[in-house]
Amino acid sequence: MKKLINNPENVVREELEGIAAAHSDRLRVSLDPYYVMRSDAPVNGKVAIVSGGGSGHEPMHGGFVGPGMLDAACPGEVFTSPTPDQILAATKAVSGGSGVLHIVKNYTGDILNFEMAADLAKEEGIEVEAVVTNDDVAVQDSLYTAGRRGVGVTVLAEKICGAAAEAGRNLSQVAELCRRVNSEGRTMGMALTSCTVPAAGKPTFELGDDEMEIGIGIHGEPGRQRRKVAPADEIVDLMATAITDDLPFRSGDRVLAFVNGMGGTPLIELYIVYRALARFLGGRGISIQRNLIGSYITSLEMAGCSITLLRLDDEMLGYWDAPVNTPGLRWGA
Amino acid sequence: MKKLINNPENVVREELEGIAAAHSDRLRVSLDPYYVMRSDAPVNGKVAIVSGGGSGHEPMHGGFVGPGMLDAACPGEVFTSPTPDQILAATKAVSGGSGVLHIVKNYTGDILNFEMAADLAKEEGIEVEAVVTNDDVAVQDSLYTAGRRGVGVTVLAEKICGAAAEAGRNLSQVAELCRRVNSEGRTMGMALTSCTVPAAGKPTFELGDDEMEIGIGIHGEPGRQRRKVAPADEIVDLMATAITDDLPFRSGDRVLAFVNGMGGTPLIELYIVYRALARFLGGRGISIQRNLIGSYITSLEMAGCSITLLRLDDEMLGYWDAPVNTPGLRWGA
């Protein structure tokens, strides 16, 4: 295992100390328990949004904290759910009196711990709604998951709902929008290489020199098939077919196309993937209105990519374009 | 070699087609010869800034084209200098009548070809100044280079000078600022893994399972020493000592600290590096005023990082904070 780390046991703590050192102008970091929050939180009268999950998916979620996106993020250890006390502490810290939305990726541990934290927060008089993302079309149930896994659409939901909360929407409106973004979004991922959890010290899974895994999860969970490496255009065809057939996306649909790197994928390759995706969608009459290309929901140093398509309506489009000011996504602010 | 590509010969062309498909709202891409330009160029009366170099360093330089940064970028094939005709065509396309600044990283081929293009542009009545960046403290001469290599400071120079040009500074002022940024900036890189040029099909160099290369160049050129992998804090200490001793940076200096991923490095590791760097600089009384953390000047899928320190003055600081709207760097716009 070669990584730019110190003691494998301290990876998340030291990452958080790095985030604190880098972004103290706009973020506050709690180390006991772990969470990252906007330094201006709680924002009175605004719906607060809290997300979280295992670490190793950076910039998700800590990098998405800031005006126009999340109020707080709770990072667990690498590929490990955050604990209820983290989530409760973050929820209380950012609650501005208008309710808190929990955006939760569909993994069994995450769901349980967010639910427990929500119950405890409600006992303290904080209104909480939770929305579970489950956009991964690759497999039905999987390791760690009953039902589909929550992946790339989570980034888009956090941005869009963050803008809606900033614009003064109330809790039920923001939660409804979040459910709509999830229901209109679909994702599929693939990997060229495995990744190594620092504390484990060896690759999560093995992949031959000429193999790839189609439909991989963000923790290296198995996908639909392991096959010989193929040209990018063929890989995109496979993934985009699975995604568009699932919703289904139809001619005339307007979409946001999100090409995501898994952590070890250079940008030059993501643009080659985007080229193929744009051609694929163009051929089906599906119109890309917005795009996002880069590494936003990762699996440590895994090489590979995921594609997320979100069918846009005018409300989502407006909130997507609204200003955002986080370490991971920033524009118009 | 496992990559998300099609034919290795077409990597740059297909990347440019991907960029064109993704960013046609603000960029125009020429495929013959290759260059990327702001779609609103030429901007009359504004100094135009053109950079370029081999591909494989994305988002540098094509991802830095847009308001507040570059007017055009000329990508060569992977790790190969752009040709004089590319640079000439880009220079002519963006010239707004107030001169053109060429920002050139110090590599022999780049220098020669930018010089030739500048001579040809001058014959056509376009005023051109060139500034060569050479911020890499690792080695004096190297493969491809007489003198020091131009690396991370180039990103900072393009941002700062882009803002100065946008603010109406004239050619000699923007060129003088660019020289100052270069002279006040220092960089050093390291690699945990090699990288593979698609057309070569095999790693540029070999590195043992327990080895790292300190002082690596962005094309995998050898650095100062190959040694056993060490904890991140030790690596940062080594690199930051070399950098700060070189200028030298002194107690009381205000700096921009840039922690850059080489393409295959996950963000979680870059924050651990930043943590160590912040502690190192704090211990020497050097004050970090701004930072940039992410993969901005890369070497394909190489795992590793570089650290750049730029000693800031008020003018640089103001231009750093000015709005920028490019695919790779965006804020306040």
XYZ file of C-alpha atoms in Angstrom:
666
model
C 0.000 0.000 0.000
C 1.489 3.360 -1.064
C -0.429 6.387 0.129
C 0.272 9.931 1.237
C -0.787 9.237 4.811
C 0.753 8.827 8.252
C -0.772 6.248 10.607
C -3.613 4.450 8.768
C -5.739 4.724 11.909
C -5.600 8.531 11.812
C -6.480 9.143 8.191
C -9.911 10.676 8.783
C -8.826 12.761 11.760
C -5.846 14.154 9.869
C -7.938 14.812 6.780
C -10.365 16.786 8.945
C -7.490 18.724 10.477
C -6.368 19.504 6.923
C -9.850 20.706 5.998
C -9.940 22.838 9.137
C -6.552 24.362 8.319
C -7.532 25.022 4.717
C -11.056 26.342 5.004
C -11.426 27.997 8.390
C -12.650 31.103 6.549
C -15.927 29.343 5.790
C -16.045 25.994 7.589
C -15.855 24.837 11.185
C -14.650 21.334 11.941
C -15.597 19.408 15.072
C -13.205 16.607 15.978
C -15.306 15.191 18.830
C -17.503 13.944 17.356
C -16.467 14.395 13.707
C -18.467 16.821 11.615
C -17.908 19.741 9.260
C -20.278 22.711 9.288
C -20.704 26.113 7.684
C -19.076 28.648 9.920
C -22.184 30.847 9.702
C -24.519 28.055 10.844
C -27.097 27.897 12.274
C -28.746 30.157 9.708
C -31.912 31.332 11.370
C -35.097 30.478 9.525
C -33.374 28.407 6.848
C -33.928 24.696 6.401
C -30.605 23.080 7.282
C -29.256 20.177 5.247
C -27.058 17.498 6.762
C -25.492 14.625 4.904
C -22.750 12.157 5.674
C -21.416 8.702 5.129
C -18.156 6.851 5.138
C -14.972 8.743 4.318
C -12.982 7.887 1.199
C -15.470 9.521 -1.190
C -13.986 13.022 -1.087
C -14.926 15.744 -1.843
C -18.254 14.145 -0.828
C -19.537 15.139 1.712
C -17.278 17.502 3.684
C -16.256 19.341 0.521
C -19.872 20.218 -0.177
C -20.457 22.180 2.987
C -21.063 25.875 2.488
C -23.594 28.447 1.327
C -25.830 26.991 -1.360
C -25.205 23.367 -0.483
C -24.834 21.511 2.846
C -24.985 23.002 6.331
C -23.062 20.062 7.768
C -21.494 16.749 6.824
C -20.695 13.793 9.081
C -17.776 11.684 7.919
C -17.437 8.145 9.246
C -14.185 6.258 9.162
C -13.185 5.131 5.649
C -16.107 3.257 4.061
C -17.845 3.153 7.464
C -21.134 4.799 8.439
C -21.051 7.828 10.717
C -22.421 7.169 14.197
C -25.748 8.489 15.516
C -23.997 10.824 17.963
C -22.097 12.521 15.122
C -25.258 12.997 13.126
C -27.194 14.225 16.163
C -24.483 16.711 17.102
C -24.298 18.067 13.547
C -28.084 18.273 13.305
C -28.306 20.256 16.526
C -25.382 22.491 15.583
C -26.917 23.653 12.298
C -30.615 23.629 13.148
C -31.913 27.136 12.475
C -35.439 26.528 13.718
C -36.962 25.608 10.353
C -36.184 21.925 10.307
C -33.333 19.785 9.106
C -33.166 17.603 6.018
C -31.004 14.485 6.183
C -29.774 13.328 2.790
C -28.768 9.697 3.204
C -27.220 7.355 0.669
C -28.892 3.959 0.717
C -26.553 1.791 2.782
C -27.930 -0.199 5.689
C -25.622 1.290 8.319
C -26.154 4.854 7.136
C -29.922 4.461 7.164
C -29.992 3.000 10.673
C -27.712 5.616 12.153
C -29.400 8.580 10.473
C -32.781 7.241 11.655
C -31.557 6.928 15.213
C -30.115 10.444 15.121
C -33.349 11.815 13.651
C -35.375 10.211 16.441
C -33.110 11.726 19.068
C -33.229 15.141 17.397
C -37.026 15.030 17.271
C -37.058 14.302 21.002
C -35.199 17.549 21.405
C -37.799 19.379 19.355
C -35.991 19.570 16.023
C -38.096 18.717 13.008
C -36.203 16.271 10.761
C -37.046 14.789 7.392
C -34.859 12.204 5.692
C -34.519 11.430 2.017
C -32.697 8.306 0.922
C -30.905 8.320 -2.440
C -30.838 5.045 -4.375
C -29.891 5.892 -7.945
C -27.492 3.077 -8.840
C -29.068 0.960 -11.571
C -26.303 -1.672 -11.491
C -27.734 -4.098 -8.981
C -30.900 -4.520 -6.949
C -29.592 -5.594 -3.535
C -25.891 -5.644 -2.791
C -23.275 -5.885 -0.127
C -24.279 -3.280 2.516
C -27.585 -2.485 0.799
C -31.184 -3.566 0.660
C -32.397 -2.162 -2.644
C -30.328 0.055 -4.884
C -27.220 1.888 -3.726
C -27.131 5.667 -3.363
C -24.344 7.188 -5.443
C -23.806 10.098 -7.866
C -27.257 11.631 -7.692
C -26.491 12.498 -4.073
C -24.075 15.223 -5.244
C -26.738 16.720 -7.488
C -29.431 16.481 -4.792
C -27.188 18.245 -2.297
C -26.528 21.096 -4.737
C -30.112 21.531 -5.864
C -31.676 21.192 -2.423
C -29.001 23.410 -0.927
C -30.045 26.171 -3.310
C -33.715 25.592 -2.542
C -33.074 25.876 1.189
C -31.027 29.028 0.600
C -33.968 30.434 -1.392
C -36.262 29.986 1.593
C -38.184 26.841 0.672
C -39.625 25.092 3.718
C -38.686 21.632 4.950
C -41.405 19.709 3.171
C -40.704 21.553 -0.080
C -36.964 20.874 0.106
C -37.572 17.226 1.004
C -40.067 16.816 -1.836
C -37.574 18.330 -4.266
C -34.887 15.980 -2.972
C -37.140 12.959 -3.529
C -37.882 14.199 -7.042
C -34.174 14.644 -7.861
C -33.546 11.119 -6.632
C -36.446 9.665 -8.582
C -35.382 11.451 -11.781
C -31.704 10.465 -11.518
C -29.891 7.254 -12.445
C -26.243 6.238 -12.140
C -23.885 3.451 -13.084
C -20.194 3.041 -12.274
C -17.237 1.001 -13.454
C -13.722 0.319 -12.227
C -10.410 -0.371 -13.909
C -8.624 -0.920 -10.604
C -9.441 -1.707 -7.003
C -8.778 0.543 -4.014
C -7.149 -0.032 -0.646
C -8.753 0.953 2.640
C -5.830 2.314 4.698
C -6.639 0.305 7.822
C -6.969 -2.891 5.758
C -3.695 -2.359 3.917
C -4.608 -4.496 0.936
C -6.896 -4.024 -2.071
C -10.616 -4.393 -1.388
C -10.910 -6.739 -4.367
C -8.676 -8.091 -7.111
C -9.038 -7.250 -10.782
C -6.875 -8.790 -13.492
C -4.526 -6.699 -15.639
C -6.961 -6.907 -18.546
C -10.216 -6.787 -16.596
C -12.753 -4.203 -15.524
C -15.827 -4.352 -13.294
C -19.020 -2.880 -14.731
C -21.577 -1.674 -12.202
C -19.112 -1.338 -9.332
C -20.227 0.276 -6.072
C -18.346 3.118 -4.404
C -16.871 0.750 -1.815
C -15.724 -1.757 -4.388
C -18.902 -3.832 -4.092
C -19.289 -6.163 -7.075
C -21.298 -4.930 -10.028
C -23.084 -6.557 -12.912
C -20.190 -8.187 -14.676
C -16.469 -8.523 -14.798
C -15.174 -8.457 -18.350
C -12.186 -7.702 -20.509
C -11.226 -4.057 -20.746
C -12.886 -2.395 -23.741
C -12.583 0.941 -25.543
C -14.124 3.904 -23.721
C -16.867 4.290 -26.312
C -18.021 0.716 -25.740
C -17.947 1.112 -21.964
C -19.996 4.302 -22.172
C -22.464 2.623 -24.495
C -22.968 -0.168 -22.003
C -23.402 2.130 -19.002
C -25.512 4.750 -20.756
C -27.809 2.071 -22.182
C -28.403 0.628 -18.722
C -29.086 4.103 -17.313
C -31.369 5.409 -20.038
C -33.347 2.155 -20.288
C -33.989 2.171 -16.558
C -35.887 5.410 -15.954
C -36.429 5.386 -18.969
C -34.960 8.582 -20.438
C -36.719 9.467 -23.695
C -36.174 11.620 -26.759
C -36.890 15.225 -25.826
C -35.785 14.833 -22.207
C -33.496 17.530 -20.847
C -30.746 16.189 -18.619
C -27.809 17.089 -16.476
C -24.959 14.737 -17.450
C -22.474 14.032 -14.672
C -19.259 12.187 -15.546
C -17.508 11.355 -12.310
C -13.988 10.114 -11.670
C -13.530 7.456 -8.985
C -10.438 9.106 -7.460
C -7.573 7.731 -9.555
C -8.898 8.694 -12.975
C -7.239 11.582 -14.803
C -9.419 14.318 -16.256
C -8.224 13.614 -19.815
C -10.051 10.280 -19.613
C -13.219 11.817 -18.178
C -13.445 14.134 -21.208
C -13.110 11.119 -23.523
C -15.973 9.499 -21.581
C -18.014 12.710 -21.808
C -17.465 12.856 -25.581
C -18.882 9.346 -25.941
C -21.785 10.130 -23.622
C -22.691 13.302 -25.512
C -22.750 11.320 -28.760
C -24.830 8.546 -27.221
C -27.418 10.941 -25.825
C -27.452 13.044 -28.988
C -28.272 9.889 -30.940
C -31.304 9.290 -28.719
C -32.576 12.865 -28.846
C -31.770 13.494 -25.194
C -30.589 17.065 -24.664
C -27.735 17.805 -22.238
C -28.597 21.136 -20.599
C -25.888 21.103 -17.937
C -22.898 18.956 -17.112
C -20.471 18.215 -14.333
C -17.158 16.547 -15.129
C -14.627 15.679 -12.448
C -14.038 13.571 -9.344
C -16.845 14.399 -6.900
C -17.874 11.063 -5.372
C -14.854 8.819 -5.247
C -13.607 5.513 -3.916
C -10.179 6.410 -2.586
C -7.671 5.908 -5.444
C -9.869 3.652 -7.580
C -9.478 4.177 -11.345
C -12.806 4.219 -13.093
C -15.815 6.425 -13.563
C -19.509 6.709 -13.066
C -22.165 8.335 -15.191
C -25.210 9.995 -13.671
C -28.102 11.376 -15.667
C -30.689 13.611 -14.038
C -33.865 14.502 -15.914
C -34.225 18.215 -15.312
C -37.258 20.381 -14.814
C -37.154 24.176 -14.634
C -37.059 24.240 -10.852
C -34.057 21.902 -10.671
C -32.316 23.851 -13.434
C -32.743 27.134 -11.604
C -31.418 25.729 -8.358
C -28.519 24.024 -10.133
C -27.444 27.380 -11.564
C -27.791 29.225 -8.250
C -24.595 30.358 -6.498
C -22.677 27.819 -4.443
C -19.587 28.354 -2.361
C -18.017 25.156 -1.060
C -14.500 23.758 -1.363
C -15.731 21.140 -3.836
C -18.270 23.037 -5.936
C -18.185 26.781 -6.389
C -19.702 29.264 -8.776
C -21.446 32.594 -8.899
C -20.327 33.401 -5.369
C -2.253 -0.366 -19.730
C -5.836 0.171 -18.535
C -7.319 3.525 -19.457
C -10.684 4.982 -20.356
C -9.651 5.694 -23.935
C -10.266 4.415 -27.438
C -7.357 4.389 -29.906
C -4.221 5.637 -28.084
C -3.374 7.743 -31.145
C -6.605 9.729 -30.813
C -6.500 10.577 -27.123
C -5.885 14.316 -27.507
C -8.318 14.747 -30.387
C -11.064 12.939 -28.514
C -10.355 14.844 -25.322
C -10.707 18.099 -27.270
C -13.965 16.869 -28.771
C -15.116 16.143 -25.225
C -14.148 19.641 -24.105
C -15.975 21.104 -27.103
C -19.095 19.078 -26.305
C -18.970 20.021 -22.625
C -18.118 23.710 -22.715
C -19.393 25.149 -25.996
C -21.228 27.777 -23.931
C -17.911 29.471 -23.165
C -15.126 27.832 -25.162
C -14.406 27.253 -28.825
C -12.183 24.354 -29.841
C -10.151 24.274 -33.049
C -9.201 20.781 -34.209
C -6.948 21.924 -37.049
C -4.626 22.975 -35.601
C -5.475 22.129 -31.988
C -6.305 24.996 -29.670
C -8.959 26.007 -27.162
C -10.098 29.630 -26.916
C -12.647 31.756 -25.062
C -15.730 31.956 -27.212
C -15.816 35.748 -26.768
C -12.221 36.221 -28.001
C -10.687 38.343 -29.332
C -11.575 40.805 -26.581
C -10.837 44.210 -28.061
C -8.297 46.259 -26.185
C -7.446 43.513 -23.680
C -4.035 41.870 -23.444
C -4.562 38.280 -24.545
C -2.852 35.424 -22.732
C -1.901 32.199 -24.487
C -0.337 29.189 -22.873
C 0.165 25.600 -23.884
C 2.291 22.541 -23.612
C 2.005 18.810 -23.845
C -1.309 17.168 -23.002
C -1.594 14.836 -20.014
C -1.500 17.649 -17.441
C -5.242 18.371 -17.374
C -6.934 20.608 -16.423
C -3.791 22.562 -17.395
C -3.971 24.343 -19.835
C -7.253 23.887 -21.747
C -9.260 23.860 -18.525
C -7.936 27.303 -17.637
C -9.342 29.100 -20.665
C -12.062 31.607 -19.927
C -12.760 35.055 -18.490
C -10.196 35.947 -15.835
C -7.566 33.476 -16.966
C -6.338 32.338 -20.407
C -7.606 33.500 -23.778
C -6.291 30.378 -25.468
C -4.388 27.181 -24.797
C -2.459 25.029 -27.265
C -2.303 21.337 -26.334
C 0.392 19.203 -27.877
C 0.138 15.445 -28.027
C 0.641 13.759 -24.629
C 3.882 15.043 -23.064
C 4.824 16.644 -26.410
C 5.264 20.352 -27.154
C 2.633 22.115 -29.245
C 3.824 23.101 -32.718
C 4.539 26.670 -33.823
C 1.555 26.666 -36.194
C -0.825 25.860 -33.326
C 0.612 28.611 -31.183
C 0.574 31.100 -34.065
C -3.029 30.283 -34.966
C -4.139 30.657 -31.326
C -2.198 33.902 -30.938
C -3.830 35.395 -34.019
C -7.282 34.146 -33.044
C -7.282 35.864 -29.639
C -5.232 38.978 -30.357
C -7.402 41.966 -29.441
C -4.961 44.619 -30.580
C -3.231 45.148 -27.232
C -0.615 42.459 -27.464
C -0.379 38.829 -26.481
C 1.442 37.287 -23.526
C 2.823 33.790 -23.964
C 3.197 31.888 -20.687
C 5.643 29.081 -21.372
C 6.799 26.328 -19.032
C 10.544 25.818 -19.233
C 10.964 22.819 -21.524
C 13.290 23.052 -24.492
C 10.680 22.122 -27.097
C 8.055 24.468 -25.696
C 10.483 27.379 -25.624
C 11.626 26.843 -29.208
C 8.133 26.497 -30.589
C 6.673 29.427 -28.676
C 9.629 31.572 -29.824
C 9.100 30.608 -33.430
C 5.378 31.356 -33.179
C 6.086 34.705 -31.516
C 8.460 35.666 -34.337
C 5.850 34.794 -36.939
C 3.125 36.685 -35.057
C 5.347 39.763 -34.809
C 5.852 39.621 -38.582
C 2.086 39.894 -38.841
C 2.079 42.951 -36.604
C 1.050 41.347 -33.309
C 3.030 42.433 -30.270
C 4.087 39.372 -28.241
C 5.904 39.029 -24.937
C 6.882 35.672 -23.486
C 7.445 34.729 -19.868
C 9.054 31.408 -19.046
C 8.159 29.703 -15.749
C 10.897 27.715 -14.018
C 9.780 27.182 -10.444
C 10.813 23.567 -9.812
C 13.536 23.522 -7.167
C 14.171 19.784 -7.507
C 16.906 19.784 -10.123
C 18.950 22.294 -12.067
C 19.003 20.841 -15.587
C 16.944 17.778 -16.480
C 15.626 15.645 -19.266
C 13.930 18.102 -21.683
C 15.159 21.171 -19.790
C 18.073 23.560 -19.597
C 17.671 25.118 -16.174
C 14.762 24.484 -13.869
C 11.480 23.009 -15.006
C 8.278 25.038 -15.124
C 5.543 23.440 -13.057
C 2.898 24.455 -10.468
C 3.547 28.186 -10.433
C 2.273 28.260 -14.008
C -1.288 27.689 -12.757
C -0.969 30.597 -10.332
C 0.630 32.866 -12.943
C -2.160 32.151 -15.399
C -4.821 33.022 -12.801
C -3.130 36.167 -11.515
C -2.100 37.495 -14.925
C -5.482 36.608 -16.384
C -7.103 38.846 -13.786
C -4.604 41.628 -14.469
C -5.335 41.479 -18.191
C -9.063 41.503 -17.476
C -8.529 44.600 -15.306
C -6.970 46.454 -18.231
C -3.255 46.234 -17.440
C -1.104 46.644 -20.537
C 1.201 44.040 -22.021
C 4.367 45.097 -20.272
C 2.553 45.336 -16.934
C 1.033 41.871 -17.282
C 4.372 40.415 -18.392
C 6.190 42.080 -15.503
C 3.622 40.678 -13.060
C 4.036 37.243 -14.594
C 7.811 37.396 -14.140
C 7.314 38.468 -10.537
C 4.918 35.593 -9.825
C 7.441 33.198 -11.299
C 10.329 34.664 -9.351
C 8.371 34.570 -6.072
C 7.130 30.989 -6.537
C 8.803 27.636 -5.878
C 7.613 24.053 -6.360
C 8.644 20.500 -5.676
C 6.892 17.266 -6.636
C 6.995 13.607 -5.692
C 5.559 10.387 -7.075
C 4.334 7.156 -5.539
C 3.686 5.577 -8.945
C 4.669 6.049 -12.553
C 2.333 6.946 -15.402
C 1.777 5.492 -18.864
C 1.749 7.577 -22.036
C -1.084 6.033 -24.088
C 0.933 5.791 -27.315
C 3.841 4.153 -25.458
C 1.625 1.623 -23.701
C 4.022 1.008 -20.822
C 4.999 2.980 -17.715
C 7.371 5.902 -18.298
C 9.581 4.661 -15.458
C 9.556 1.877 -12.889
C 9.185 2.399 -9.164
C 9.352 -0.433 -6.617
C 6.371 -1.357 -4.449
C 7.996 0.364 -1.477
C 9.656 3.264 -3.307
C 8.876 6.878 -4.092
C 10.622 9.480 -6.234
C 11.236 12.860 -4.596
C 11.584 15.805 -6.962
C 9.816 14.124 -9.888
C 9.004 16.156 -13.002
C 5.537 16.292 -14.531
C 6.594 13.922 -17.325
C 8.120 11.415 -14.930
C 11.617 12.917 -15.275
C 13.858 11.757 -12.433
C 14.055 13.931 -9.360
C 16.502 14.314 -6.507
C 16.297 10.898 -4.959
C 14.513 7.621 -4.994
C 13.851 6.335 -1.502
C 11.628 4.137 0.614
C 8.088 5.347 1.066
C 7.735 7.450 4.211
C 4.853 8.945 6.210
C 3.189 11.966 4.627
C 4.477 14.305 7.327
C 8.063 13.323 6.572
C 7.576 13.716 2.829
C 6.073 17.174 3.311
C 8.909 18.140 5.602
C 11.429 17.170 2.951
C 9.660 18.996 0.143
C 8.726 22.085 2.125
C 12.264 22.419 3.446
C 13.677 22.334 -0.075
C 11.143 24.911 -1.239
C 11.410 27.345 1.643
C 15.221 27.176 1.746
C 15.430 27.950 -1.939
C 13.797 31.370 -2.279
C 14.213 31.608 0.738
C 10.793 32.077 2.362
C 11.134 33.819 5.721
C 9.146 34.358 8.883
C 6.520 37.011 8.207
C 6.127 36.104 4.543
C 2.564 35.790 3.289
C 2.078 32.904 0.892
C -0.382 31.112 -1.308
C 0.022 27.386 -0.575
C -0.873 25.112 -3.472
C -1.098 21.365 -2.833
C -1.499 19.645 -6.166
C -2.451 16.089 -7.011
C -0.607 14.397 -9.861
C -3.734 12.837 -11.380
C -4.125 9.576 -9.483
C -4.062 10.990 -5.963
C -7.316 11.087 -4.004
C -8.332 14.321 -2.314
C -8.295 12.719 1.146
C -4.505 12.402 0.807
C -4.073 15.973 -0.414
C -5.766 17.247 2.742
C -3.385 15.164 4.858
C -0.519 16.762 2.933
C -2.025 20.212 3.414
C -2.325 19.600 7.174
C 1.381 18.809 7.356
C 2.277 21.791 5.183
C 0.217 24.186 7.315
C 2.003 22.939 10.436
C 5.408 23.209 8.792
C 4.812 26.781 7.625
C 3.198 27.769 10.916
C 6.338 26.595 12.698
C 8.426 28.914 10.529
C 6.173 31.931 10.923
C 5.087 31.844 7.290
C 1.462 32.876 6.955
C -0.815 31.072 4.503
C -3.146 33.731 3.099
C -4.739 31.648 0.356
C -4.639 28.036 -0.701
C -5.480 25.783 -3.607
C -5.911 22.050 -3.023
C -6.680 19.656 -5.849
C -5.377 18.187 -9.099
C -4.578 21.133 -11.384
C -1.287 20.231 -13.096
C -1.135 16.492 -13.456
C 0.895 13.703 -15.027
C -1.799 11.453 -16.418
C -2.702 8.914 -13.692
C 0.468 9.335 -11.626
C -0.052 9.063 -7.847
C 1.834 11.745 -5.988
C 1.685 15.427 -5.278
C 3.492 18.692 -5.636
C 3.703 21.654 -3.316
C 3.970 25.199 -4.628
C 4.500 28.240 -2.458
C 4.021 31.719 -3.855
C 5.115 34.743 -1.810
C 2.212 37.132 -2.168
C 2.090 40.881 -2.427
C -1.124 42.900 -2.377
C -1.349 43.104 -6.144
C -1.088 39.336 -6.566
C -3.582 38.794 -3.757
C -6.134 41.092 -5.358
C -5.806 39.425 -8.728
C -5.952 35.949 -7.167
C -9.304 36.837 -5.564
C -10.739 38.367 -8.747
C -13.517 36.448 -10.529
C -12.538 33.590 -12.812
C -14.793 31.443 -14.953
C -13.046 28.458 -16.512
C -13.838 24.739 -16.419
C -10.885 24.156 -14.088
C -10.975 27.181 -11.774
C -14.126 29.154 -11.094
C -15.251 31.635 -8.508
C -17.026 34.931 -8.110
C -18.470 34.678 -11.617
